[in-house]
mmCIF file of N, CA and C in Angstrom:
data_model
loop_
_atom_site.group_PDB
_atom_site.id
_atom_site.type_symbol
_atom_site.label_atom_id
_atom_site.label_comp_id
_atom_site.label_asym_id
_atom_site.label_seq_id
_atom_site.Cartn_x
_atom_site.Cartn_y
_atom_site.Cartn_z
ATOM 1 N N MET E 251 -11.426 13.926 13.318
ATOM 2 C CA MET E 251 -12.123 13.227 12.256
ATOM 3 C C MET E 251 -11.158 12.281 11.552
ATOM 4 N N LYS E 252 -11.620 11.102 11.276
ATOM 5 C CA LYS E 252 -10.804 10.098 10.593
ATOM 6 C C LYS E 252 -10.674 10.429 9.119
ATOM 7 N N LYS E 253 -9.468 10.276 8.589
ATOM 8 C CA LYS E 253 -9.266 10.456 7.157
ATOM 9 C C LYS E 253 -9.734 9.200 6.447
ATOM 10 N N GLN E 254 -10.329 9.392 5.277
ATOM 11 C CA GLN E 254 -10.799 8.262 4.495
ATOM 12 C C GLN E 254 -10.008 8.174 3.205
ATOM 13 N N TYR E 255 -9.976 6.989 2.650
ATOM 14 C CA TYR E 255 -9.255 6.770 1.399
ATOM 15 C C TYR E 255 -9.939 5.661 0.616
ATOM 16 N N LEU E 256 -9.723 5.683 -0.679
ATOM 17 C CA LEU E 256 -10.209 4.602 -1.531
ATOM 18 C C LEU E 256 -9.126 3.536 -1.625
ATOM 19 N N PHE E 257 -9.524 2.290 -1.500
ATOM 20 C CA PHE E 257 -8.571 1.187 -1.565
ATOM 21 C C PHE E 257 -7.832 1.193 -2.898
ATOM 22 N N SER E 258 -8.536 1.501 -3.977
ATOM 23 C CA SER E 258 -7.904 1.515 -5.305
ATOM 24 C C SER E 258 -6.817 2.582 -5.390
ATOM 25 N N HIS E 259 -7.026 3.716 -4.730
ATOM 26 C CA HIS E 259 -6.000 4.767 -4.723
ATOM 27 C C HIS E 259 -4.783 4.316 -3.919
ATOM 28 N N LEU E 260 -5.027 3.634 -2.817
ATOM 29 C CA LEU E 260 -3.923 3.119 -2.009
ATOM 30 C C LEU E 260 -3.111 2.102 -2.798
ATOM 31 N N MET E 261 -3.788 1.234 -3.542
ATOM 32 C CA MET E 261 -3.066 0.242 -4.339
ATOM 33 C C MET E 261 -2.266 0.923 -5.446
ATOM 34 N N GLY E 262 -2.780 1.999 -6.006
ATOM 35 C CA GLY E 262 -2.029 2.775 -6.989
ATOM 36 C C GLY E 262 -0.789 3.389 -6.375
ATOM 37 N N PHE E 263 -0.903 3.847 -5.138
ATOM 38 C CA PHE E 263 0.237 4.403 -4.407
ATOM 39 C C PHE E 263 1.304 3.333 -4.193
ATOM 40 N N ILE E 264 0.885 2.152 -3.761
ATOM 41 C CA ILE E 264 1.824 1.047 -3.536
ATOM 42 C C ILE E 264 2.470 0.630 -4.855
ATOM 43 N N GLU E 265 1.672 0.521 -5.907
ATOM 44 C CA GLU E 265 2.207 0.141 -7.215
ATOM 45 C C GLU E 265 3.240 1.158 -7.693
ATOM 46 N N GLY E 266 2.977 2.425 -7.454
ATOM 47 C CA GLY E 266 3.932 3.470 -7.821
ATOM 48 C C GLY E 266 5.249 3.308 -7.095
ATOM 49 N N LYS E 267 5.189 2.964 -5.810
ATOM 50 C CA LYS E 267 6.416 2.741 -5.046
ATOM 51 C C LYS E 267 7.193 1.547 -5.587
ATOM 52 N N VAL E 268 6.485 0.494 -5.962
ATOM 53 C CA VAL E 268 7.138 -0.704 -6.498
ATOM 54 C C VAL E 268 7.808 -0.379 -7.831
ATOM 55 N N VAL E 269 7.101 0.324 -8.704
ATOM 56 C CA VAL E 269 7.637 0.671 -10.023
ATOM 57 C C VAL E 269 8.835 1.609 -9.898
ATOM 58 N N ASP E 270 8.755 2.574 -8.966
ATOM 59 C CA ASP E 270 9.850 3.529 -8.767
ATOM 60 C C ASP E 270 11.073 2.901 -8.104
ATOM 61 N N GLY E 271 10.883 1.745 -7.493
ATOM 62 C CA GLY E 271 11.984 1.090 -6.794
ATOM 63 C C GLY E 271 12.189 1.613 -5.386
ATOM 64 N N THR E 272 11.192 2.326 -4.845
ATOM 65 C CA THR E 272 11.320 2.876 -3.495
ATOM 66 C C THR E 272 10.612 2.023 -2.445
ATOM 67 N N ALA E 273 9.964 0.957 -2.875
ATOM 68 C CA ALA E 273 9.252 0.075 -1.944
ATOM 69 C C ALA E 273 10.239 -0.835 -1.219
ATOM 70 N N THR E 274 9.932 -1.103 0.036
ATOM 71 C CA THR E 274 10.740 -2.050 0.800
ATOM 72 C C THR E 274 10.381 -3.461 0.338
ATOM 73 N N PRO E 275 11.207 -4.448 0.668
ATOM 74 C CA PRO E 275 10.858 -5.835 0.306
ATOM 75 C C PRO E 275 9.504 -6.271 0.874
ATOM 76 N N GLU E 276 9.178 -5.817 2.085
ATOM 77 C CA GLU E 276 7.894 -6.171 2.688
ATOM 78 C C GLU E 276 6.733 -5.559 1.903
ATOM 79 N N GLU E 277 6.908 -4.312 1.439
ATOM 80 C CA GLU E 277 5.870 -3.655 0.649
ATOM 81 C C GLU E 277 5.690 -4.357 -0.694
ATOM 82 N N GLU E 278 6.791 -4.761 -1.298
ATOM 83 C CA GLU E 278 6.707 -5.492 -2.568
ATOM 84 C C GLU E 278 5.993 -6.827 -2.369
ATOM 85 N N TYR E 279 6.302 -7.517 -1.285
ATOM 86 C CA TYR E 279 5.664 -8.799 -0.983
ATOM 87 C C TYR E 279 4.156 -8.611 -0.785
ATOM 88 N N LEU E 280 3.771 -7.565 -0.064
ATOM 89 C CA LEU E 280 2.359 -7.263 0.161
ATOM 90 C C LEU E 280 1.651 -6.996 -1.167
ATOM 91 N N TYR E 281 2.295 -6.236 -2.038
ATOM 92 C CA TYR E 281 1.719 -5.919 -3.345
ATOM 93 C C TYR E 281 1.607 -7.178 -4.214
ATOM 94 N N GLN E 282 2.636 -8.009 -4.192
ATOM 95 C CA GLN E 282 2.601 -9.245 -4.978
ATOM 96 C C GLN E 282 1.491 -10.174 -4.494
ATOM 97 N N ASP E 283 1.317 -10.276 -3.190
ATOM 98 C CA ASP E 283 0.220 -11.088 -2.646
ATOM 99 C C ASP E 283 -1.122 -10.586 -3.155
ATOM 100 N N TYR E 284 -1.277 -9.281 -3.187
ATOM 101 C CA TYR E 284 -2.534 -8.711 -3.675
ATOM 102 C C TYR E 284 -2.742 -9.032 -5.153
ATOM 103 N N LYS E 285 -1.698 -8.872 -5.956
ATOM 104 C CA LYS E 285 -1.814 -9.119 -7.391
ATOM 105 C C LYS E 285 -2.035 -10.599 -7.697
ATOM 106 N N TRP E 286 -1.338 -11.481 -6.991
ATOM 107 C CA TRP E 286 -1.423 -12.913 -7.272
ATOM 108 C C TRP E 286 -2.682 -13.556 -6.705
ATOM 109 N N TYR E 287 -3.028 -13.201 -5.465
ATOM 110 C CA TYR E 287 -4.108 -13.891 -4.769
ATOM 111 C C TYR E 287 -5.355 -13.044 -4.558
ATOM 112 N N GLY E 288 -5.269 -11.738 -4.826
ATOM 113 C CA GLY E 288 -6.415 -10.860 -4.649
ATOM 114 C C GLY E 288 -6.756 -10.571 -3.205
ATOM 115 N N LYS E 289 -5.824 -10.871 -2.311
ATOM 116 C CA LYS E 289 -6.039 -10.646 -0.880
ATOM 117 C C LYS E 289 -4.930 -9.761 -0.338
ATOM 118 N N ILE E 290 -5.244 -9.063 0.724
ATOM 119 C CA ILE E 290 -4.231 -8.262 1.397
ATOM 120 C C ILE E 290 -4.515 -8.329 2.893
ATOM 121 N N ASN E 291 -3.477 -8.468 3.683
ATOM 122 C CA ASN E 291 -3.629 -8.555 5.130
ATOM 123 C C ASN E 291 -3.692 -7.138 5.693
ATOM 124 N N LYS E 292 -4.898 -6.668 5.961
ATOM 125 C CA LYS E 292 -5.080 -5.292 6.434
ATOM 126 C C LYS E 292 -4.670 -5.116 7.890
ATOM 127 N N GLN E 293 -4.371 -6.199 8.566
ATOM 128 C CA GLN E 293 -3.925 -6.114 9.955
ATOM 129 C C GLN E 293 -2.403 -6.043 10.075
ATOM 130 N N SER E 294 -1.704 -6.222 8.960
ATOM 131 C CA SER E 294 -0.242 -6.254 9.008
ATOM 132 C C SER E 294 0.340 -4.865 9.244
ATOM 133 N N PHE E 295 1.499 -4.839 9.866
ATOM 134 C CA PHE E 295 2.201 -3.581 10.120
ATOM 135 C C PHE E 295 2.538 -2.885 8.811
ATOM 136 N N THR E 296 2.930 -3.644 7.802
ATOM 137 C CA THR E 296 3.306 -3.072 6.505
ATOM 138 C C THR E 296 2.120 -2.354 5.876
ATOM 139 N N TYR E 297 0.958 -2.968 5.895
ATOM 140 C CA TYR E 297 -0.236 -2.345 5.320
ATOM 141 C C TYR E 297 -0.576 -1.059 6.064
ATOM 142 N N ARG E 298 -0.577 -1.119 7.372
ATOM 143 C CA ARG E 298 -0.905 0.068 8.173
ATOM 144 C C ARG E 298 0.102 1.188 7.947
ATOM 145 N N SER E 299 1.358 0.821 7.806
ATOM 146 C CA SER E 299 2.398 1.810 7.526
ATOM 147 C C SER E 299 2.167 2.467 6.170
ATOM 148 N N LEU E 300 1.810 1.676 5.174
ATOM 149 C CA LEU E 300 1.536 2.211 3.839
ATOM 150 C C LEU E 300 0.317 3.129 3.840
ATOM 151 N N VAL E 301 -0.709 2.779 4.594
ATOM 152 C CA VAL E 301 -1.891 3.645 4.697
ATOM 153 C C VAL E 301 -1.482 4.985 5.290
ATOM 154 N N ASN E 302 -0.676 4.946 6.336
ATOM 155 C CA ASN E 302 -0.209 6.176 6.970
ATOM 156 C C ASN E 302 0.613 7.015 5.993
ATOM 157 N N GLN E 303 1.523 6.379 5.269
ATOM 158 C CA GLN E 303 2.329 7.095 4.278
ATOM 159 C C GLN E 303 1.436 7.712 3.209
ATOM 160 N N TYR E 304 0.452 6.953 2.753
ATOM 161 C CA TYR E 304 -0.461 7.430 1.712
ATOM 162 C C TYR E 304 -1.252 8.651 2.191
ATOM 163 N N LEU E 305 -1.798 8.560 3.399
ATOM 164 C CA LEU E 305 -2.613 9.655 3.917
ATOM 165 C C LEU E 305 -1.789 10.920 4.151
ATOM 166 N N ASN E 306 -0.501 10.766 4.412
ATOM 167 C CA ASN E 306 0.367 11.922 4.642
ATOM 168 C C ASN E 306 1.070 12.399 3.380
ATOM 169 N N SER E 307 0.807 11.753 2.256
ATOM 170 C CA SER E 307 1.478 12.121 1.006
ATOM 171 C C SER E 307 0.605 13.066 0.191
ATOM 172 N N GLU E 308 1.171 13.533 -0.895
ATOM 173 C CA GLU E 308 0.444 14.391 -1.827
ATOM 174 C C GLU E 308 -0.118 13.578 -2.983
ATOM 175 N N TYR E 309 -0.091 12.258 -2.874
ATOM 176 C CA TYR E 309 -0.528 11.380 -3.965
ATOM 177 C C TYR E 309 -1.971 11.618 -4.296
#
């Protein structure tokens, strides 16, 4: 069965990584693009990696 997630929760997870200083430069760039332009490239490796990290975390 596929795990499901809310996009808003994923963005909170990414924002937490950025604030904590644990985000990679690519993750920060992805987050900034979302905040500035309201878009996110869901096909990017960085996004998919973050989804995987989120689903495997206790967040």
